[in-house]
Amino acid sequence: MSVNFDPIFYGMQNGTEKIKGNFDKINEGRQWGASQSATPGPGTEGAFTYKVRNDNQFVVITFWPTGIKTHPERVAYLPTSITTRMLTFDFIGRTDNGGYGTMRVDGDTGKCTFWANDDGGIYIQQTVALK
């Protein structure tokens, strides 16, 4: 979809270019920092990444721990610089086998614990507001 801003900003110096530039920043993902890796605990398998928005108001958590039903000791750790500022600590995810699982984050330690109703991986993706 294309938006023609010319009639709106007719006669305004660089008006169209400035608006288009702001749209391009959003579309190119410049509002988010680089993807970073959380720290898996001993024996924990899966993928654990997060991104912090450049204004430090939100974090996107994308985790995929595996084998949680038979290995409830598997955990991951987010930096406490993030978890002490999180406004939500409980998350629901979907398992590979169509079930569900949960993740709970300890805000003080950054420890993420998981539970699943089957032994597939739990896919958890959540945008969390920070205080």
PDB file of C-alpha atoms in Angstrom:
ATOM      1  CA  MET A   1       0.000   0.000   0.000  1.00  0.00           C
ATOM      2  CA  SER A   2       1.327   3.389  -0.947  1.00  0.00           C
ATOM      3  CA  VAL A   3       0.420   6.659   0.722  1.00  0.00           C
ATOM      4  CA  ASN A   4       0.724   9.896  -1.213  1.00  0.00           C
ATOM      5  CA  PHE A   5       1.643  12.629   1.269  1.00  0.00           C
ATOM      6  CA  ASP A   6       2.214  15.313  -1.375  1.00  0.00           C
ATOM      7  CA  PRO A   7      -1.260  16.922  -1.059  1.00  0.00           C
ATOM      8  CA  ILE A   8      -0.984  16.959   2.730  1.00  0.00           C
ATOM      9  CA  PHE A   9       2.440  18.581   2.907  1.00  0.00           C
ATOM     10  CA  TYR A  10       2.291  20.725  -0.214  1.00  0.00           C
ATOM     11  CA  GLY A  11       4.646  23.656   0.248  1.00  0.00           C
ATOM     12  CA  MET A  12       6.241  22.332   3.473  1.00  0.00           C
ATOM     13  CA  GLN A  13       9.998  22.013   3.108  1.00  0.00           C
ATOM     14  CA  ASN A  14      11.020  18.313   3.257  1.00  0.00           C
ATOM     15  CA  GLY A  15       7.640  17.352   4.803  1.00  0.00           C
ATOM     16  CA  THR A  16       7.057  14.332   2.583  1.00  0.00           C
ATOM     17  CA  GLU A  17      10.620  13.066   2.985  1.00  0.00           C
ATOM     18  CA  LYS A  18      10.492  13.353   6.768  1.00  0.00           C
ATOM     19  CA  ILE A  19       7.241  11.381   7.048  1.00  0.00           C
ATOM     20  CA  LYS A  20       8.452   8.737   4.609  1.00  0.00           C
ATOM     21  CA  GLY A  21      11.695   8.483   6.557  1.00  0.00           C
ATOM     22  CA  ASN A  22       9.786   7.791   9.771  1.00  0.00           C
ATOM     23  CA  PHE A  23       7.694   5.080   8.094  1.00  0.00           C
ATOM     24  CA  ASP A  24      10.853   3.500   6.686  1.00  0.00           C
ATOM     25  CA  LYS A  25      12.440   3.360  10.167  1.00  0.00           C
ATOM     26  CA  ILE A  26       9.462   1.459  11.519  1.00  0.00           C
ATOM     27  CA  ASN A  27       9.327  -0.877   8.548  1.00  0.00           C
ATOM     28  CA  GLU A  28      13.039  -1.617   8.754  1.00  0.00           C
ATOM     29  CA  GLY A  29      12.825  -2.496  12.458  1.00  0.00           C
ATOM     30  CA  ARG A  30      15.129   0.286  13.599  1.00  0.00           C
ATOM     31  CA  GLN A  31      13.081   0.768  16.745  1.00  0.00           C
ATOM     32  CA  TRP A  32      14.410  -2.526  18.193  1.00  0.00           C
ATOM     33  CA  GLY A  33      17.908  -3.371  19.342  1.00  0.00           C
ATOM     34  CA  ALA A  34      19.840  -6.396  18.183  1.00  0.00           C
ATOM     35  CA  SER A  35      18.656  -9.886  19.052  1.00  0.00           C
ATOM     36  CA  GLN A  36      20.463 -11.219  22.136  1.00  0.00           C
ATOM     37  CA  SER A  37      20.706 -14.669  23.713  1.00  0.00           C
ATOM     38  CA  ALA A  38      19.413 -15.554  27.151  1.00  0.00           C
ATOM     39  CA  THR A  39      21.550 -17.977  29.184  1.00  0.00           C
ATOM     40  CA  PRO A  40      20.294 -21.571  29.245  1.00  0.00           C
ATOM     41  CA  GLY A  41      20.829 -23.524  32.463  1.00  0.00           C
ATOM     42  CA  PRO A  42      22.887 -26.740  32.564  1.00  0.00           C
ATOM     43  CA  GLY A  43      21.398 -29.356  30.232  1.00  0.00           C
ATOM     44  CA  THR A  44      18.763 -26.961  28.892  1.00  0.00           C
ATOM     45  CA  GLU A  45      18.142 -27.282  25.177  1.00  0.00           C
ATOM     46  CA  GLY A  46      16.335 -25.008  22.739  1.00  0.00           C
ATOM     47  CA  ALA A  47      16.520 -21.424  21.511  1.00  0.00           C
ATOM     48  CA  PHE A  48      16.397 -18.415  23.844  1.00  0.00           C
ATOM     49  CA  THR A  49      16.499 -14.920  22.369  1.00  0.00           C
ATOM     50  CA  TYR A  50      15.215 -11.487  23.309  1.00  0.00           C
ATOM     51  CA  LYS A  51      15.272  -7.933  21.942  1.00  0.00           C
ATOM     52  CA  VAL A  52      14.897  -4.668  23.827  1.00  0.00           C
ATOM     53  CA  ARG A  53      13.234  -1.742  22.113  1.00  0.00           C
ATOM     54  CA  ASN A  54      15.570   1.225  21.695  1.00  0.00           C
ATOM     55  CA  ASP A  55      13.483   3.399  24.044  1.00  0.00           C
ATOM     56  CA  ASN A  56      13.832   0.707  26.787  1.00  0.00           C
ATOM     57  CA  GLN A  57      10.050   0.482  27.225  1.00  0.00           C
ATOM     58  CA  PHE A  58       9.519  -3.077  25.901  1.00  0.00           C
ATOM     59  CA  VAL A  59      11.290  -6.400  25.510  1.00  0.00           C
ATOM     60  CA  VAL A  60      10.339  -9.170  23.071  1.00  0.00           C
ATOM     61  CA  ILE A  61      11.031 -12.648  24.415  1.00  0.00           C
ATOM     62  CA  THR A  62      11.204 -15.556  21.949  1.00  0.00           C
ATOM     63  CA  PHE A  63      11.938 -18.857  23.677  1.00  0.00           C
ATOM     64  CA  TRP A  64      11.691 -22.444  22.490  1.00  0.00           C
ATOM     65  CA  PRO A  65      12.773 -24.820  25.282  1.00  0.00           C
ATOM     66  CA  THR A  66      12.553 -28.535  24.495  1.00  0.00           C
ATOM     67  CA  GLY A  67      11.892 -31.693  26.514  1.00  0.00           C
ATOM     68  CA  ILE A  68      10.396 -29.842  29.492  1.00  0.00           C
ATOM     69  CA  LYS A  69       7.812 -32.452  30.545  1.00  0.00           C
ATOM     70  CA  THR A  70      10.486 -35.092  31.226  1.00  0.00           C
ATOM     71  CA  HIS A  71      13.125 -32.521  32.270  1.00  0.00           C
ATOM     72  CA  PRO A  72      11.436 -29.893  34.477  1.00  0.00           C
ATOM     73  CA  GLU A  73      14.880 -28.896  35.787  1.00  0.00           C
ATOM     74  CA  ARG A  74      15.653 -27.167  32.484  1.00  0.00           C
ATOM     75  CA  VAL A  75      15.708 -23.387  32.972  1.00  0.00           C
ATOM     76  CA  ALA A  76      16.993 -20.243  31.259  1.00  0.00           C
ATOM     77  CA  TYR A  77      18.083 -16.860  32.591  1.00  0.00           C
ATOM     78  CA  LEU A  78      17.277 -13.382  31.340  1.00  0.00           C
ATOM     79  CA  PRO A  79      19.406 -10.448  32.558  1.00  0.00           C
ATOM     80  CA  THR A  80      18.115  -9.028  35.854  1.00  0.00           C
ATOM     81  CA  SER A  81      18.517  -5.548  34.353  1.00  0.00           C
ATOM     82  CA  ILE A  82      15.453  -6.512  32.291  1.00  0.00           C
ATOM     83  CA  THR A  83      13.508  -8.811  34.634  1.00  0.00           C
ATOM     84  CA  THR A  84      13.502  -6.369  37.556  1.00  0.00           C
ATOM     85  CA  ARG A  85      11.677  -3.929  35.241  1.00  0.00           C
ATOM     86  CA  MET A  86       9.156  -6.380  33.750  1.00  0.00           C
ATOM     87  CA  LEU A  87       5.449  -5.802  34.393  1.00  0.00           C
ATOM     88  CA  THR A  88       4.418  -9.412  33.565  1.00  0.00           C
ATOM     89  CA  PHE A  89       6.007 -12.664  34.749  1.00  0.00           C
ATOM     90  CA  ASP A  90       3.736 -15.508  33.550  1.00  0.00           C
ATOM     91  CA  PHE A  91       3.530 -16.585  29.912  1.00  0.00           C
ATOM     92  CA  ILE A  92       1.605 -19.221  27.959  1.00  0.00           C
ATOM     93  CA  GLY A  93       3.040 -20.918  24.904  1.00  0.00           C
ATOM     94  CA  ARG A  94       2.105 -23.573  22.366  1.00  0.00           C
ATOM     95  CA  THR A  95       3.922 -26.884  22.172  1.00  0.00           C
ATOM     96  CA  ASP A  96       5.063 -28.608  18.997  1.00  0.00           C
ATOM     97  CA  ASN A  97       2.434 -31.326  19.544  1.00  0.00           C
ATOM     98  CA  GLY A  98      -0.512 -28.921  19.797  1.00  0.00           C
ATOM     99  CA  GLY A  99      -0.581 -28.708  23.582  1.00  0.00           C
ATOM    100  CA  TYR A 100       0.366 -25.836  25.783  1.00  0.00           C
ATOM    101  CA  GLY A 101       3.082 -24.864  28.197  1.00  0.00           C
ATOM    102  CA  THR A 102       3.955 -22.047  30.534  1.00  0.00           C
ATOM    103  CA  MET A 103       6.972 -19.993  31.502  1.00  0.00           C
ATOM    104  CA  ARG A 104       7.368 -18.122  34.768  1.00  0.00           C
ATOM    105  CA  VAL A 105      10.051 -15.486  35.194  1.00  0.00           C
ATOM    106  CA  ASP A 106      11.499 -14.654  38.605  1.00  0.00           C
ATOM    107  CA  GLY A 107      11.886 -10.884  38.416  1.00  0.00           C
ATOM    108  CA  ASP A 108      14.625 -10.781  41.065  1.00  0.00           C
ATOM    109  CA  THR A 109      16.914 -13.492  39.636  1.00  0.00           C
ATOM    110  CA  GLY A 110      15.985 -13.610  35.938  1.00  0.00           C
ATOM    111  CA  LYS A 111      15.370 -17.364  36.205  1.00  0.00           C
ATOM    112  CA  CYS A 112      12.786 -18.666  33.716  1.00  0.00           C
ATOM    113  CA  THR A 113      11.111 -21.971  34.636  1.00  0.00           C
ATOM    114  CA  PHE A 114       8.950 -23.978  32.269  1.00  0.00           C
ATOM    115  CA  TRP A 115       6.083 -26.463  32.390  1.00  0.00           C
ATOM    116  CA  ALA A 116       4.523 -28.395  29.499  1.00  0.00           C
ATOM    117  CA  ASN A 117       1.735 -30.932  29.064  1.00  0.00           C
ATOM    118  CA  ASP A 118       3.783 -32.847  26.456  1.00  0.00           C
ATOM    119  CA  ASP A 119       7.450 -33.261  25.636  1.00  0.00           C
ATOM    120  CA  GLY A 120       7.649 -31.163  22.490  1.00  0.00           C
ATOM    121  CA  GLY A 121       9.236 -27.759  22.474  1.00  0.00           C
ATOM    122  CA  ILE A 122       7.250 -24.858  23.918  1.00  0.00           C
ATOM    123  CA  TYR A 123       7.111 -21.838  21.638  1.00  0.00           C
ATOM    124  CA  ILE A 124       6.779 -18.671  23.686  1.00  0.00           C
ATOM    125  CA  GLN A 125       6.828 -15.241  22.069  1.00  0.00           C
ATOM    126  CA  GLN A 126       5.743 -12.245  24.077  1.00  0.00           C
ATOM    127  CA  THR A 127       6.197  -8.492  24.074  1.00  0.00           C
ATOM    128  CA  VAL A 128       6.525  -7.318  27.665  1.00  0.00           C
ATOM    129  CA  ALA A 129       6.195  -3.759  28.947  1.00  0.00           C
ATOM    130  CA  LEU A 130       9.042  -2.513  31.142  1.00  0.00           C
ATOM    131  CA  LYS A 131       8.742   0.002  33.961  1.00  0.00           C
TER     132      LYS A 131
END
